[in-house]
Coordinates of C-alpha atoms in Angstrom, one line a residue:
Chain A
M710 CA 0.0 -0.2 0.0
V711 CA 1.2 3.0 -1.3
N712 CA 0.8 6.5 1.1
E713 CA 2.8 9.7 1.8
E714 CA 5.0 9.0 4.7
I715 CA 7.9 11.4 6.1
V716 CA 11.6 10.9 4.7
F717 CA 13.3 13.6 6.1
D718 CA 12.3 15.6 9.5
Y719 CA 14.7 18.0 10.9
E720 CA 14.0 20.3 13.5
V721 CA 17.5 22.9 14.7
T722 CA 18.4 22.5 18.0
G723 CA 21.6 24.1 19.7
S724 CA 22.5 27.1 17.7
A725 CA 21.2 28.8 14.1
V726 CA 22.5 27.7 11.2
S727 CA 22.4 29.4 7.4
S728 CA 21.3 25.5 5.9
I729 CA 19.7 22.3 6.7
D730 CA 21.2 19.7 3.5
T731 CA 18.9 16.7 3.4
G732 CA 21.8 14.3 2.2
A733 CA 21.1 12.3 -0.8
I734 CA 18.6 11.1 0.6
L735 CA 15.5 11.5 -3.1
N736 CA 15.1 10.1 -6.3
G737 CA 12.8 12.6 -7.6
D738 CA 12.6 10.3 -10.9
V739 CA 11.0 7.5 -8.1
D740 CA 8.9 9.4 -5.6
G741 CA 7.4 12.3 -8.2
W742 CA 5.7 13.9 -5.9
Y743 CA 6.4 16.1 -2.2
T744 CA 5.4 17.4 0.6
I745 CA 7.1 20.0 2.0
I746 CA 6.3 21.3 5.4
V747 CA 8.4 24.3 6.7
F748 CA 7.9 26.1 10.1
S749 CA 10.8 28.6 10.4
V750 CA 11.9 30.5 13.7
Q751 CA 13.7 33.9 12.0
N752 CA 17.1 34.2 13.9
A753 CA 17.9 37.2 11.2
T754 CA 15.6 38.9 8.6
A755 CA 16.2 37.1 5.7
E756 CA 13.9 35.0 3.0
I757 CA 13.9 31.2 3.7
G758 CA 14.0 29.1 0.3
V759 CA 14.6 25.7 -1.1
R760 CA 17.8 24.3 -3.6
Y761 CA 17.7 21.5 -5.5
N762 CA 20.5 19.5 -5.7
N763 CA 22.0 22.8 -4.0
D764 CA 21.5 24.8 -7.5
S765 CA 22.2 28.4 -6.5
G766 CA 21.6 29.7 -10.3
A767 CA 18.8 31.9 -11.2
N768 CA 17.1 29.4 -12.7
Y769 CA 13.7 29.8 -10.2
G770 CA 11.2 32.0 -10.6
R771 CA 7.3 32.3 -9.0
R772 CA 3.8 34.0 -9.5
R773 CA 1.8 34.4 -6.3
V774 CA -1.0 36.6 -5.2
Y775 CA -1.2 37.9 -1.6
G776 CA -3.4 39.0 1.3
Q777 CA -1.5 41.9 3.9
S778 CA -4.0 43.6 6.3
T779 CA -6.9 44.5 3.6
G780 CA -4.3 44.6 0.6
V781 CA -4.4 42.4 -2.3
G782 CA -1.6 41.8 -4.3
D783 CA 0.6 40.2 -7.4
S784 CA 4.4 38.9 -6.4
A785 CA 6.3 37.9 -9.0
N786 CA 10.0 36.8 -9.1
T787 CA 11.9 35.4 -12.8
A788 CA 15.4 34.5 -11.3
A789 CA 15.4 33.8 -8.0
T790 CA 18.1 31.8 -6.7
Y791 CA 16.5 30.2 -4.2
D792 CA 12.7 28.5 -4.3
Y793 CA 11.2 30.9 -1.9
L794 CA 9.7 29.1 0.9
C795 CA 8.9 32.5 3.6
G796 CA 10.7 35.3 4.6
V797 CA 10.0 37.3 7.9
T798 CA 12.0 39.5 10.1
S799 CA 14.2 38.4 12.4
G800 CA 12.4 37.4 15.8
Q801 CA 9.2 36.5 13.7
R802 CA 7.9 32.7 12.0
G803 CA 7.2 32.0 9.1
F804 CA 5.2 28.7 8.2
S805 CA 4.7 27.1 4.9
V806 CA 3.6 23.9 3.3
S807 CA 3.8 23.2 -0.5
K808 CA 3.5 20.6 -3.2
L809 CA 5.9 19.7 -5.5
Y810 CA 6.1 17.3 -8.7
A811 CA 9.9 16.5 -8.8
K812 CA 10.2 13.9 -11.8
T813 CA 12.2 15.0 -15.2
G814 CA 11.2 15.8 -18.2
A815 CA 9.4 18.8 -17.5
V816 CA 9.9 21.8 -15.4
R817 CA 9.7 21.4 -11.6
L818 CA 6.8 23.1 -10.3
R819 CA 5.4 23.9 -6.7
N820 CA 2.3 25.1 -5.1
N821 CA 3.2 26.5 -1.8
T822 CA 0.8 28.2 0.6
N823 CA 2.2 30.7 3.2
I824 CA 2.3 32.9 6.3
E825 CA 4.8 35.1 7.0
D826 CA 6.1 37.8 10.1
V827 CA 4.1 36.1 12.6
S828 CA 4.5 38.0 16.0
G829 CA 1.6 37.5 18.7
T830 CA -1.4 37.6 17.4
T831 CA -0.6 39.3 13.8
V832 CA 0.3 37.5 10.9
T833 CA 1.4 39.9 8.6
T834 CA 1.7 38.7 4.8
L835 CA -0.4 35.4 3.1
F836 CA 0.6 34.3 0.3
S837 CA -0.2 31.3 -2.4
G838 CA 1.5 31.0 -5.3
G839 CA 2.7 28.7 -7.9
Y840 CA 7.1 27.9 -8.7
V841 CA 9.2 26.7 -10.9
W842 CA 13.0 25.5 -11.1
N843 CA 13.9 25.3 -14.8
D844 CA 15.6 22.4 -14.7
T845 CA 13.8 19.1 -16.9
S846 CA 16.6 16.7 -16.7
T847 CA 18.4 16.7 -13.0
N848 CA 17.2 14.2 -10.9
I849 CA 16.2 15.9 -7.5
T850 CA 18.4 13.6 -5.1
S851 CA 18.7 16.6 -2.5
M852 CA 17.5 19.4 -1.0
T853 CA 19.0 22.2 0.9
F854 CA 16.6 24.3 3.4
M855 CA 18.6 27.6 3.2
C856 CA 18.4 31.5 4.1
S857 CA 19.5 34.8 1.7
A858 CA 21.6 36.1 4.9
G859 CA 23.2 34.8 8.3
T860 CA 22.1 31.9 10.0
A861 CA 19.1 33.2 10.1
L862 CA 17.1 28.9 10.6
G863 CA 16.9 29.9 14.0
V864 CA 16.8 26.8 17.1
G865 CA 13.1 25.5 16.7
T866 CA 13.3 26.0 12.3
R867 CA 11.5 22.6 11.6
V868 CA 11.2 20.9 8.2
I869 CA 9.5 18.0 7.3
I870 CA 9.7 16.5 4.0
L871 CA 6.7 13.5 2.5
R872 CA 6.9 11.5 -0.5
P873 CA 4.7 8.5 -1.7
V874 CA 6.3 5.3 -0.9
T875 CA 4.6 1.2 -0.1
N876 CA 4.4 1.8 4.2
T877 CA 7.7 1.6 5.9
G878 CA 6.4 2.0 8.4
A879 CA 7.6 5.9 8.8
K880 CA 5.4 8.8 10.3
T881 CA 2.3 9.3 7.7
W882 CA -1.3 11.0 8.0
V883 CA -3.2 8.4 10.4
E884 CA -6.3 9.5 11.2
V885 CA -6.7 10.0 15.0
G886 CA -10.2 11.8 15.2
S887 CA -13.1 11.2 13.1
S888 CA -16.8 12.5 14.1
V889 CA -20.4 11.9 12.0
L890 CA -23.0 14.6 14.0
G891 CA -25.8 12.9 15.1
A892 CA -27.6 15.6 16.3
A893 CA -26.7 19.2 15.8
A894 CA -23.6 20.4 17.6
S895 CA -21.9 23.8 17.6
S896 CA -18.3 22.0 18.5
V897 CA -17.0 18.9 18.2
T898 CA -13.7 18.3 20.9
F899 CA -10.8 15.9 20.0
S900 CA -8.9 14.9 23.2
G901 CA -6.6 12.5 24.0
L902 CA -4.1 14.3 22.0
D903 CA -0.2 15.2 22.5
G904 CA 1.3 18.2 20.2
D905 CA 4.5 18.2 21.1
V906 CA 4.5 14.2 20.1
D907 CA 2.4 14.7 17.1
Q908 CA 4.0 18.4 15.9
V909 CA 1.6 18.6 13.0
Y910 CA -2.4 18.3 12.7
M911 CA -4.1 18.5 10.1
Y912 CA -7.8 18.6 10.1
D913 CA -11.5 19.2 8.0
V914 CA -14.6 20.2 8.1
Q915 CA -17.6 19.6 5.7
F916 CA -20.8 20.9 7.5
K917 CA -24.5 22.3 6.7
G918 CA -25.5 25.4 8.8
T919 CA -28.6 25.2 10.9
G920 CA -31.0 27.5 12.7
G921 CA -28.9 30.8 11.8
V922 CA -25.4 31.9 10.4
T923 CA -22.5 30.1 11.8
Q924 CA -19.0 30.9 11.2
G925 CA -15.8 28.1 11.8
F926 CA -13.2 28.2 14.2
I927 CA -10.5 26.5 15.7
K928 CA -9.7 26.3 19.5
P929 CA -6.8 24.5 20.9
N930 CA -7.3 23.0 24.5
N931 CA -10.4 25.4 24.1
L932 CA -7.8 28.5 25.1
G933 CA -9.8 31.8 24.5
T934 CA -9.0 35.5 25.5
G935 CA -7.5 37.3 22.8
I936 CA -4.6 35.1 21.6
Y937 CA -5.7 34.3 17.8
G938 CA -4.9 36.5 15.3
L939 CA -5.9 35.5 11.0
Q940 CA -4.8 37.3 7.7
A941 CA -6.9 35.6 5.2
L942 CA -7.5 36.1 1.4
R943 CA -10.9 35.7 0.0
A944 CA -13.3 35.8 -3.0
V945 CA -16.8 36.4 -3.3
N946 CA -17.7 36.3 -6.8
T947 CA -15.8 39.2 -8.8
T948 CA -14.5 41.0 -5.7
V949 CA -11.3 39.9 -4.3
S950 CA -10.6 41.0 0.2
A951 CA -8.1 40.4 2.7
E952 CA -8.8 40.9 6.2
R953 CA -6.2 41.2 9.3
R954 CA -7.4 40.4 13.1
A955 CA -5.1 40.6 15.9
G956 CA -6.0 39.7 19.7
D957 CA -9.2 37.6 19.0
S958 CA -10.8 35.7 21.6
T959 CA -11.4 33.1 19.1
G960 CA -9.7 30.9 16.2
Y961 CA -11.3 32.4 13.0
I962 CA -11.3 30.7 9.8
D963 CA -12.4 33.5 7.9
S964 CA -14.5 35.9 10.2
N965 CA -16.7 38.1 7.8
S966 CA -17.2 34.8 5.6
V967 CA -20.4 33.3 6.9
T968 CA -22.6 30.2 6.2
A969 CA -26.5 30.6 6.2
S970 CA -28.9 28.3 7.1
G971 CA -29.6 25.3 5.6
S972 CA -26.3 26.3 3.3
Y973 CA -23.1 23.7 3.0
A974 CA -19.2 25.0 3.9
S975 CA -16.2 23.2 4.3
F976 CA -12.9 24.4 5.5
Q977 CA -9.5 22.2 5.8
G978 CA -6.0 23.6 7.6
I979 CA -3.1 22.2 8.9
M980 CA -1.6 23.4 12.0
Y981 CA 2.2 22.9 13.3
A982 CA 1.3 22.0 17.0
K983 CA 4.8 21.4 18.6
T984 CA 5.5 24.1 22.3
G985 CA 8.1 25.8 22.4
F986 CA 6.8 28.8 19.8
I987 CA 3.5 30.3 18.7
R988 CA 1.4 27.7 16.7
P989 CA 0.7 28.4 13.4
W990 CA -1.3 27.4 10.7
L991 CA -2.9 27.5 7.2
V992 CA -6.8 26.9 5.9
N993 CA -8.5 26.3 2.9
F994 CA -12.3 27.4 3.0
I995 CA -15.2 27.6 1.5
T996 CA -18.4 29.3 2.2
S997 CA -22.5 29.5 2.0
I998 CA -22.8 27.2 -0.9
S999 CA -26.6 26.6 -2.0
G1000 CA -27.2 24.2 -5.2
T1001 CA -24.5 25.2 -7.8
T1002 CA -23.3 28.9 -6.2
V1003 CA -20.3 28.8 -3.9
T1004 CA -20.4 32.4 -2.4
S1005 CA -16.6 32.6 -1.4
A1006 CA -13.2 30.8 -1.6
G1007 CA -10.3 32.0 0.2
V1008 CA -7.5 30.9 2.0
S1009 CA -6.4 31.8 5.4
G1010 CA -2.8 31.7 8.0
G1011 CA -3.8 31.6 12.0
V1012 CA -2.0 31.8 14.6
L1013 CA -1.9 30.7 18.9
N1014 CA -0.6 33.3 20.6
D1015 CA 0.6 30.3 22.6
T1016 CA 4.0 29.1 22.8
S1017 CA 4.1 26.9 26.3
T1018 CA 0.8 24.8 26.6
N1019 CA 1.3 21.3 24.9
I1020 CA -2.7 21.1 23.1
T1021 CA -4.1 18.0 24.3
S1022 CA -6.9 19.0 22.8
L1023 CA -8.8 20.3 19.6
V1024 CA -12.4 22.1 19.4
L1025 CA -13.9 22.7 15.7
G1026 CA -16.7 24.9 16.1
T1027 CA -19.1 27.6 15.2
T1028 CA -19.3 30.6 16.3
A1029 CA -22.8 31.3 16.0
N1030 CA -26.1 28.0 15.6
N1031 CA -25.5 25.1 15.0
W1032 CA -24.0 22.8 12.4
D1033 CA -26.9 20.1 10.9
I1034 CA -26.8 16.3 11.6
G1035 CA -24.6 14.3 8.8
T1036 CA -21.6 17.1 9.9
Q1037 CA -18.3 15.3 9.3
V1038 CA -15.1 16.3 11.0
K1039 CA -11.9 14.1 10.8
L1040 CA -8.5 14.9 12.6
Y1041 CA -5.2 13.6 11.4
A1042 CA -1.5 13.4 12.5
L1043 CA 1.9 12.6 11.5
R1044 CA 2.8 9.3 13.4
P1045 CA 4.0 6.1 12.8
Chain B
M1356 CA 33.4 3.9 15.1
K1357 CA 30.3 4.0 16.8
Q1358 CA 28.0 1.0 16.7
K1359 CA 24.9 1.8 14.5
Y1360 CA 22.5 1.6 17.1
E1361 CA 24.1 3.8 18.7
S1362 CA 24.7 6.9 16.5
L1363 CA 21.0 6.6 15.5
F1364 CA 20.1 7.1 19.2
Q1365 CA 22.8 10.7 19.1
V1366 CA 21.6 11.9 15.5
R1367 CA 17.8 12.3 16.0
P1368 CA 17.4 11.4 19.4
Q1369 CA 13.8 12.8 19.7
V1370 CA 12.2 10.9 16.7
V1371 CA 13.8 7.6 18.1
L1372 CA 12.0 8.9 21.3
D1373 CA 8.7 9.7 19.5
W1374 CA 8.3 6.9 17.5
L1375 CA 9.1 4.8 21.0
N1376 CA 6.4 6.7 22.5
A1377 CA 4.0 5.7 20.0
K1378 CA 4.4 2.4 20.5
S1379 CA 4.3 2.9 24.6
Q1380 CA 7.5 2.2 25.1
G1381 CA 9.7 5.2 26.3
G1382 CA 10.7 6.7 29.3
N1383 CA 13.6 8.7 30.1
S1384 CA 15.8 6.3 29.0
L1385 CA 15.9 6.0 24.3
N1386 CA 19.0 2.5 25.3
D1387 CA 15.7 1.3 28.2
G1388 CA 13.1 2.1 25.8
M1389 CA 14.3 0.3 22.7
T1390 CA 15.5 -2.9 24.3
A1391 CA 12.0 -2.9 26.0
Y1392 CA 10.4 -2.6 22.2
L1393 CA 13.5 -5.5 21.1
K1394 CA 11.8 -7.7 23.9
T1395 CA 8.7 -7.7 22.7
K1396 CA 10.0 -8.9 19.4
G1397 CA 11.3 -11.8 20.7
A1398 CA 14.5 -10.6 22.5
T1399 CA 15.2 -12.8 25.4
N1400 CA 17.0 -12.0 28.2
P1401 CA 19.5 -9.2 26.7
A1402 CA 22.4 -8.0 28.5
T1403 CA 22.3 -5.3 26.3
L1404 CA 21.2 -3.2 23.8
G1405 CA 23.3 -4.2 20.6
E1406 CA 22.6 -8.1 22.0
A1407 CA 18.8 -7.1 21.8
F1408 CA 19.5 -6.2 17.9
N1409 CA 21.6 -8.8 17.4
Q1410 CA 18.8 -11.7 18.6
V1411 CA 16.2 -9.9 16.9
L1412 CA 17.9 -9.2 13.8
S1413 CA 19.5 -13.0 13.5
S1414 CA 15.3 -14.2 13.8
L1415 CA 14.7 -12.5 10.9
G1416 CA 16.7 -13.8 8.8
Y1417 CA 19.8 -11.4 9.0
T1418 CA 23.8 -13.0 9.0
G1419 CA 27.0 -11.7 9.9
T1420 CA 28.5 -9.6 12.8
L1421 CA 26.0 -7.3 14.3
S1422 CA 27.2 -4.5 12.0
D1423 CA 26.2 -6.3 9.0
K1424 CA 22.7 -7.0 10.5
L1425 CA 21.9 -3.6 10.9
G1426 CA 23.6 -2.6 7.4
A1427 CA 21.2 -4.5 5.4
F1428 CA 18.2 -3.9 7.8
Y1429 CA 19.2 -0.5 7.2
K1430 CA 19.1 -1.0 3.6
S1431 CA 15.2 -3.3 3.8
K1432 CA 14.2 -0.3 5.0
T1433 CA 15.7 3.1 3.1
G1434 CA 16.9 1.0 -0.1
I1435 CA 19.8 2.1 0.1
G1436 CA 23.2 0.7 1.0
Y1437 CA 24.7 0.8 4.6
G1438 CA 26.0 4.4 4.4
P1439 CA 25.9 7.8 6.2
D1440 CA 22.7 8.5 3.1
A1441 CA 20.7 5.0 4.9
E1442 CA 21.7 6.6 8.1
R1443 CA 20.4 10.0 7.8
A1444 CA 17.4 8.5 6.3
F1445 CA 16.6 5.9 8.9
Y1446 CA 17.7 8.5 11.6
N1447 CA 14.6 11.0 9.9
S1448 CA 12.0 8.2 9.6
P1449 CA 13.1 5.7 11.7
S1450 CA 11.1 2.7 10.3
L1451 CA 11.8 0.0 13.3
D1452 CA 9.1 -2.4 11.8
F1453 CA 11.0 -5.4 13.2
S1454 CA 7.8 -7.2 12.6
N1455 CA 9.7 -8.7 9.4
G1456 CA 7.6 -6.6 6.6
T1457 CA 4.5 -6.2 8.3
P1458 CA 3.1 -3.1 8.4
D1459 CA 1.7 -1.2 11.2
P1460 CA -1.7 -0.7 11.1
I1461 CA -2.5 2.7 9.6
T1462 CA -5.7 4.8 8.9
G1463 CA -4.8 7.7 6.7
F1464 CA -4.6 7.8 3.1
K1465 CA -3.6 5.4 0.3
Q1466 CA -3.2 6.1 -3.4
I1467 CA -5.7 4.6 -5.0
A1468 CA -4.8 5.5 -9.0
D1469 CA -1.4 6.8 -10.5
F1470 CA -1.4 7.5 -14.0
T1471 CA 1.2 8.4 -16.1
S1472 CA 0.0 9.3 -19.9
A1473 CA 2.1 8.5 -22.9
G1474 CA -0.1 10.7 -24.8
S1475 CA -2.2 8.2 -26.0
E1476 CA -5.5 8.1 -23.9
S1477 CA -8.5 10.5 -23.8
S1478 CA -9.0 9.9 -20.2
M1479 CA -8.7 8.1 -17.2
S1480 CA -11.5 7.2 -14.7
V1481 CA -11.2 5.6 -11.0
T1482 CA -13.6 3.5 -9.4
V1483 CA -14.5 4.4 -5.8
N1484 CA -16.9 4.9 -3.3
S1485 CA -17.2 8.0 -1.0
D1486 CA -19.9 6.5 1.1
V1487 CA -17.4 4.6 2.3
D1488 CA -14.0 6.5 1.3
L1489 CA -15.4 9.8 2.8
E1490 CA -12.6 12.4 0.7
Y1491 CA -10.0 12.5 -2.0
R1492 CA -7.0 13.9 -2.9
I1493 CA -5.7 14.3 -6.2
D1494 CA -2.4 15.8 -7.7
V1495 CA -1.5 16.7 -11.6
F1496 CA 0.9 17.7 -12.7
N1497 CA -0.2 18.5 -16.8
T1498 CA 1.8 18.9 -19.1
S1499 CA -0.1 20.0 -22.3
T1500 CA 0.6 23.4 -23.4
L1501 CA -3.4 23.8 -24.3
R1502 CA -5.6 21.4 -22.2
Y1503 CA -6.6 21.8 -18.6
L1504 CA -7.9 18.9 -16.6
R1505 CA -11.6 18.3 -16.6
I1506 CA -12.8 15.7 -13.5
V1507 CA -16.5 14.4 -13.8
L1508 CA -18.1 12.6 -10.9
N1509 CA -20.7 9.5 -11.9
S1510 CA -20.6 10.8 -15.2
D1511 CA -22.6 13.2 -14.8
T1512 CA -22.1 16.2 -17.7
G1513 CA -25.1 18.4 -16.2
A1514 CA -24.7 22.3 -15.0
N1515 CA -24.3 20.4 -11.7
Y1516 CA -21.3 21.7 -10.6
G1517 CA -19.8 25.4 -9.2
Y1518 CA -16.5 27.4 -8.6
Q1519 CA -15.6 30.1 -6.7
F1520 CA -11.9 31.2 -7.6
I1521 CA -8.8 33.4 -6.8
Y1522 CA -6.4 33.9 -9.8
N1523 CA -3.4 35.6 -10.3
T1524 CA -2.9 36.2 -14.2
A1525 CA 0.6 38.1 -15.3
G1526 CA -0.1 40.5 -12.0
V1527 CA -3.8 40.8 -12.5
V1528 CA -5.8 39.3 -9.8
T1529 CA -9.7 38.8 -10.8
A1530 CA -12.2 36.4 -9.7
A1531 CA -15.4 35.1 -10.3
R1532 CA -17.7 32.4 -10.2
S1533 CA -20.1 30.0 -11.7
A1534 CA -22.1 27.0 -12.3
V1535 CA -21.0 24.8 -14.8
S1536 CA -20.6 20.5 -15.7
E1537 CA -18.0 19.4 -14.3
L1538 CA -15.0 20.0 -12.1
T1539 CA -11.8 21.5 -13.2
L1540 CA -8.6 22.4 -12.1
S1541 CA -8.9 24.8 -15.3
N1542 CA -5.8 27.2 -15.2
N1543 CA -3.2 24.4 -14.7
I1544 CA -2.7 24.3 -18.2
R1545 CA 1.2 23.5 -18.4
G1546 CA 1.2 23.5 -14.6
L1547 CA 0.4 21.8 -11.5
G1548 CA -2.4 21.5 -9.6
S1549 CA -3.6 19.6 -6.4
L1550 CA -7.8 18.6 -5.3
T1551 CA -9.4 17.9 -2.5
I1552 CA -13.1 16.5 -2.6
L1553 CA -14.6 15.9 0.7
A1554 CA -17.4 13.5 0.0
P1555 CA -20.2 13.4 3.7
V1556 CA -23.0 10.7 3.8
G1557 CA -25.7 12.4 2.5
F1558 CA -24.3 15.4 1.9
I1559 CA -23.3 17.7 -1.4
K1560 CA -19.5 17.5 -2.0
T1561 CA -17.3 20.0 -2.1
C1562 CA -13.8 20.6 -3.5
F1563 CA -10.3 22.6 -2.6
D1564 CA -7.9 23.3 -5.3
S1565 CA -4.6 25.1 -5.7
Q1566 CA -2.8 25.5 -8.9
Q1567 CA -0.4 27.2 -11.0
S1568 CA 0.3 27.4 -15.1
W1569 CA 3.8 27.4 -16.0
L1570 CA 4.9 29.6 -19.3
S1571 CA 8.2 29.1 -20.0
G1572 CA 11.6 29.5 -17.9
T1573 CA 11.7 30.9 -14.6
T1574 CA 8.0 32.3 -15.4
V1575 CA 5.0 31.2 -13.9
N1576 CA 2.6 32.5 -16.0
Q1577 CA -1.1 32.2 -13.4
C1578 CA -1.5 31.1 -9.8
G1579 CA -4.8 30.3 -7.9
I1580 CA -7.0 29.0 -5.2
E1581 CA -10.6 27.9 -6.0
G1582 CA -13.4 26.2 -4.2
Q1583 CA -15.7 23.8 -6.3
V1584 CA -19.1 22.1 -5.7
W1585 CA -21.1 19.3 -6.8
N1586 CA -24.8 19.8 -6.1
N1587 CA -25.7 16.1 -5.7
T1588 CA -25.7 14.2 -2.6
A1589 CA -25.3 10.8 -3.8
S1590 CA -22.4 8.9 -3.0
I1591 CA -19.4 9.1 -5.7
T1592 CA -18.8 5.6 -7.4
N1593 CA -16.9 6.8 -10.3
M1594 CA -14.0 10.0 -11.4
T1595 CA -13.4 10.3 -14.2
M1596 CA -10.6 12.6 -15.6
S1597 CA -9.6 14.2 -18.8
P1598 CA -8.2 17.1 -21.0
N1599 CA -11.3 19.5 -22.1
I1600 CA -10.4 18.3 -25.1
G1601 CA -8.4 15.5 -27.1
N1602 CA -5.9 13.6 -25.3
F1603 CA -3.5 13.9 -22.5
T1604 CA -0.5 14.9 -23.6
S1605 CA 2.7 12.5 -22.7
G1606 CA 4.1 13.1 -19.3
T1607 CA 1.1 13.9 -17.7
R1608 CA 0.1 12.5 -13.9
I1609 CA -2.3 11.9 -11.7
T1610 CA -1.8 10.2 -8.5
V1611 CA -5.2 10.0 -6.4
Y1612 CA -5.6 9.0 -2.4
A1613 CA -8.7 7.4 -0.9
R1614 CA -9.2 8.1 2.8
I1615 CA -8.3 4.4 3.9
V1616 CA -10.9 2.9 6.1

């Protein structure tokens, strides 16, 4: 059985470094796809990127759309010397999740969503974009995660790479919680977790609103009181907008997107859960779906400004009214 | 030279400890935890951790010195002959399954289709049961310069699908929504896309995707995110993927995962 397993997992310990090299453990022609998860703890103001086979030529390009406070914009580059992951100010945090197609025969493309300059409950910028390594013939056997200046990869910086492989027993996505509502409810709680062991959680929800408008949220350990932040990018028909929130007592998925009674919505997120640092997450969402009309779609980056409380439970819920019978909520963790 | 099992602990101790904890064999000492785990795999009264490794690997048919056995065992788990690369792969993914190849039970996602086009196919299909699987993930690398990928569920080609997207095309950010007759990765022409389908029993089916379209060299022309819906509450029994016109082009790759039940 082929599933997606961790092939590389490295956390910077001891002192900050300028690069993290996987060594020649990869084989892009065999593996095909890689999922890359990066949590950056910035020890210097710099961009964080990855080089395939340590290619430092100007062979990388990108196009992205971003949300920064209420601003929406374009960001592109056609002569980068590394494949950008996130870039943040010294002392702040970044979080990046991407999918790379690594096989030779064509240029190598990667889709990435990331947040950067995360500090306290402020998520400064959210990016979603496409990236290219303009090399068609060199098999990817290694990746070097690096920074544009200094020793920016601070203690706690984490790099995780997953590949499709016949089950070897390495960590993979394991379903650790699943709930299908048998009665309308305002939340689902998954308990018995250990964020310091699992370290990464992925969750998805598809719900139907009942009895009034609803908005999705996530609350690790049901924590509250001014410790959540958010940067969202969304579209409603032809209008694109962005929003930043800080100091919330609820971990909103997107505070402006509501789902009317009787209509559907979904969201899917991934969170870095290890203590020692703020906990960031990225979420895709669609709301108020009725018939073939998808009223709103977007992506958001959130943060829990708590560095010390081990996550032992996750509450996924709605800020108002209820989710209907049949609502499906699932939680996955990276486990052996 | 350090014993290989000792360097395993020293290079990536937290990874090994995490793994042992997941096996309920953790504790304060990696040495004790690993020895306890090896006892569950057949080691009998080992005086040392090395002896415990030796006993278990011998019972699995590995021969030679302990170093030989560990080297062969690494290779069986990492596919790499023993050396720094094998050790690194092993440390970072401690495949310490000593049950001679029988994997531990996993409930997550499994690959149910992995299609690479030779350039002659007009479609590919996957038979599924979404009332059981509940969720699918589809990764697409599209080599066509003209065609995008369309996905039809249960052969339904009526106007029963809908989308809302945000695209950035050459620096211009736009959005739109519409009702259509298919799910699409519509801007992955010569590009990359990933689509998730959520399929709760009795609910309409909703989807998320992110995608990009490459132009040439180091220029990415377009990127976008999208939400989609199939306005049907029935179980998905078939997914048919095809270019919007003609055949796939050679090298196009489609990989489908389903939730494991």
